[in-house]
Coordinates of C-alpha atoms in Angstrom, one line a residue:
M1 CA 54.3 54.1 -16.7
H2 CA 55.1 54.8 -20.3
M3 CA 56.4 58.1 -21.6
N4 CA 57.9 59.0 -24.9
L5 CA 57.6 62.7 -25.4
L6 CA 59.1 62.5 -28.9
Q7 CA 56.4 60.0 -30.0
G8 CA 53.6 61.9 -28.2
T9 CA 52.9 59.0 -25.8
M10 CA 52.1 60.1 -22.3
D11 CA 50.0 58.3 -19.8
D12 CA 46.5 59.6 -18.9
C13 CA 45.8 56.6 -16.7
I14 CA 47.5 54.8 -13.8
R15 CA 47.4 51.0 -14.1
I16 CA 46.6 49.2 -10.8
D17 CA 46.0 45.5 -10.7
E18 CA 45.5 45.4 -14.5
V19 CA 42.9 48.2 -14.4
D20 CA 43.4 51.6 -15.8
Y21 CA 42.3 54.5 -13.6
P22 CA 42.0 57.9 -15.5
I23 CA 43.9 60.7 -14.0
H24 CA 44.2 64.5 -14.4
T25 CA 47.4 65.2 -16.4
D26 CA 47.3 69.0 -16.6
F27 CA 50.5 70.5 -15.1
R28 CA 48.5 72.9 -12.9
R29 CA 47.0 70.0 -11.0
W30 CA 50.4 68.5 -10.3
I31 CA 51.8 71.9 -9.3
Q32 CA 48.9 72.1 -6.8
L33 CA 49.7 68.6 -5.6
E34 CA 53.4 69.6 -5.0
T35 CA 52.3 72.7 -3.2
V36 CA 50.0 70.7 -0.9
L37 CA 52.8 68.3 -0.2
A38 CA 55.2 71.1 0.7
E39 CA 52.8 72.7 3.2
P40 CA 53.3 71.9 6.8
G41 CA 50.9 69.3 8.2
D42 CA 50.2 65.6 8.5
F43 CA 50.3 63.7 5.2
M44 CA 47.2 61.7 6.2
E45 CA 45.2 64.9 6.5
K46 CA 46.3 65.9 3.0
L47 CA 45.7 62.5 1.4
P48 CA 42.0 63.0 0.4
M49 CA 42.9 66.3 -1.4
L50 CA 46.0 64.7 -3.0
L51 CA 44.0 61.8 -4.4
A52 CA 41.2 64.1 -5.6
L53 CA 43.8 66.2 -7.5
C54 CA 45.2 63.1 -9.2
Y55 CA 42.4 60.6 -9.9
K56 CA 39.2 61.1 -11.9
E57 CA 38.1 57.7 -10.4
L58 CA 39.6 56.5 -7.1
P59 CA 41.1 53.0 -7.1
P60 CA 39.8 50.7 -4.4
T61 CA 43.2 50.2 -2.8
I62 CA 44.5 53.4 -1.2
G63 CA 48.1 52.2 -0.8
K64 CA 48.3 51.3 -4.5
A65 CA 46.6 54.6 -5.4
I66 CA 49.3 56.5 -3.5
D67 CA 52.0 54.5 -5.2
G68 CA 50.5 55.2 -8.6
L69 CA 50.2 58.9 -7.8
L70 CA 53.8 59.1 -6.7
Q71 CA 55.1 57.2 -9.8
F72 CA 53.1 59.4 -12.1
Y73 CA 54.3 62.6 -10.2
I74 CA 58.0 61.5 -10.5
G75 CA 57.5 60.2 -14.1
T76 CA 60.2 58.5 -16.1
G77 CA 63.3 60.5 -16.8
A78 CA 63.1 62.5 -13.6
E79 CA 66.6 61.7 -12.8
Q80 CA 67.8 63.6 -15.8
G81 CA 67.6 67.0 -14.2
G82 CA 65.9 69.4 -11.8
Q83 CA 65.3 69.4 -8.2
E84 CA 65.6 65.6 -7.6
K85 CA 69.4 65.9 -7.7
H86 CA 69.6 68.3 -4.8
C87 CA 69.1 67.5 -1.1
R88 CA 67.4 70.8 -0.7
P89 CA 64.8 72.2 -3.1
V90 CA 66.1 74.9 -5.5
Y91 CA 62.7 76.2 -6.6
S92 CA 59.2 76.6 -5.3
F93 CA 56.1 76.8 -7.4
I94 CA 54.6 79.3 -4.9
Q95 CA 57.6 81.6 -4.3
D96 CA 59.0 81.4 -7.9
E97 CA 55.6 81.6 -9.7
M98 CA 56.5 84.7 -11.6
L99 CA 60.0 83.5 -12.4
I100 CA 58.7 80.2 -13.8
Y101 CA 56.1 82.0 -15.8
A102 CA 58.6 84.5 -17.2
A103 CA 61.2 81.7 -18.0
F104 CA 58.7 79.7 -20.0
Y105 CA 57.6 82.8 -21.9
Q106 CA 61.1 84.0 -22.5
Q107 CA 62.6 80.7 -23.6
Y108 CA 59.7 78.9 -25.2
G109 CA 57.1 81.6 -25.9
I110 CA 54.6 79.6 -23.8
D111 CA 52.1 81.6 -21.8
L112 CA 51.5 79.2 -18.9
S113 CA 48.2 80.9 -18.0
K114 CA 46.8 79.6 -21.3
A115 CA 49.0 76.6 -22.1
S116 CA 47.7 73.0 -22.2
L117 CA 50.6 70.9 -21.1
H118 CA 50.8 67.3 -19.7
W119 CA 52.7 67.2 -16.4
W120 CA 55.6 65.4 -18.0
Q121 CA 55.8 67.9 -20.8
F122 CA 55.9 70.7 -18.3
K123 CA 58.6 69.0 -16.2
A124 CA 60.7 68.4 -19.4
L125 CA 60.5 72.0 -20.3
L126 CA 61.2 73.1 -16.8
Y127 CA 64.4 71.0 -16.7
G128 CA 65.4 72.3 -20.1
L129 CA 65.4 75.9 -19.1
T130 CA 68.8 77.6 -19.7
A131 CA 70.9 80.1 -17.7
Q132 CA 69.5 82.8 -20.0
T133 CA 66.4 82.8 -17.7
Q134 CA 66.4 84.5 -14.3
L135 CA 64.8 81.3 -12.8
V136 CA 67.8 79.2 -13.6
R137 CA 70.2 81.8 -12.3
V138 CA 68.3 82.0 -9.0
M139 CA 68.2 78.2 -8.8
G140 CA 72.0 78.3 -9.3
Y141 CA 72.4 80.7 -6.4
R142 CA 70.4 78.5 -4.2
A143 CA 72.3 75.4 -5.1
M144 CA 75.7 76.9 -4.9
D145 CA 78.0 75.2 -2.3
L146 CA 79.7 78.1 -0.6
H147 CA 82.4 75.8 0.7
S148 CA 83.6 75.1 -2.8
L149 CA 84.4 78.7 -3.5
K150 CA 87.9 79.9 -2.9
N151 CA 87.6 83.5 -4.0
P152 CA 86.4 85.7 -1.1
E153 CA 84.6 88.2 -3.4
E154 CA 82.8 85.4 -5.2
K155 CA 81.9 83.8 -1.9
R156 CA 80.4 87.1 -0.6
F157 CA 78.4 87.5 -3.8
Y158 CA 76.9 84.0 -3.7
K159 CA 76.2 84.4 0.1
R160 CA 74.3 87.6 -0.7
M161 CA 72.4 86.0 -3.5
K162 CA 71.5 82.9 -1.4
A163 CA 70.1 85.2 1.3
L164 CA 68.2 87.3 -1.2
Y165 CA 66.6 84.4 -3.0
K166 CA 66.3 82.0 0.0
L167 CA 63.3 79.7 -0.2
K168 CA 61.0 80.2 2.7
H169 CA 59.5 77.4 4.8
I170 CA 60.2 74.5 2.3
P171 CA 61.0 71.2 3.9
E172 CA 63.8 69.1 2.4
A173 CA 62.7 66.6 -0.2
S174 CA 63.9 63.7 1.9
M175 CA 61.7 64.9 4.8
R176 CA 58.6 64.9 2.5
E177 CA 59.5 61.4 1.3
E178 CA 59.9 60.2 4.9
D179 CA 56.6 61.7 5.9
I180 CA 54.8 60.1 3.0
S181 CA 56.5 56.7 3.7
A182 CA 55.5 56.8 7.3
A183 CA 51.9 57.8 6.5
I184 CA 51.6 54.9 4.0
E185 CA 52.9 52.5 6.6
R186 CA 50.2 53.7 9.1
L187 CA 47.6 52.8 6.5
F188 CA 48.5 49.1 6.7

C-alpha cells in the first residue's frame, strides 16, 4: 500500500501476487464496510458483502483478498490518531452520523453528502478534527477515564456525559479483530 496525501498518491488497487485488483475507494463504501463489520453476526456470513463493497473484481484467493481489504481499510498512518488508539470505539458512523457531517462542514466546509473523497482522505480529515467540533468533544467524553479524575464535580460531569453519549451495541475493536481472524482461519 502506498499513500502520500501531500503528493496526491493514493491506491485505487490492491496488489495480490503481483496483480492489481481495482477497488472502490469512495469513503461511503468504507463507512458501509465498517458498519457491516460492527453489526452482530458471523463474519463468514458478512464476507460476500464485505468483498463486494471493496473489490470491483474479486481476486481468486479469498484469504489474500481479505488481507488486502483489511490493509486498505486500515491504511498507512492509521496509528497517528483516531479510534485505533482506544480499546473501545469512541465513535460510530451510524450513531454519530449527524455529528460527523456537522464536524466536516464546520471545520472544513465539506458537505459530505456531495463530497468525493478517497477513504484515506476521509480518515485523515476525521483524525484532524479539533475540539471546536461537537464530535470531538463527544469522543472525548466517551474516552475519558473516570478513575483518573480526582475532582468529584468533574467526575460527576464526565459520568453524565458518558451516559448521555454512550455508544449503543458496538463491540470492542479487539473483538472484531478476533472474529475476523477466527473466520479467516476457518477458511483454510
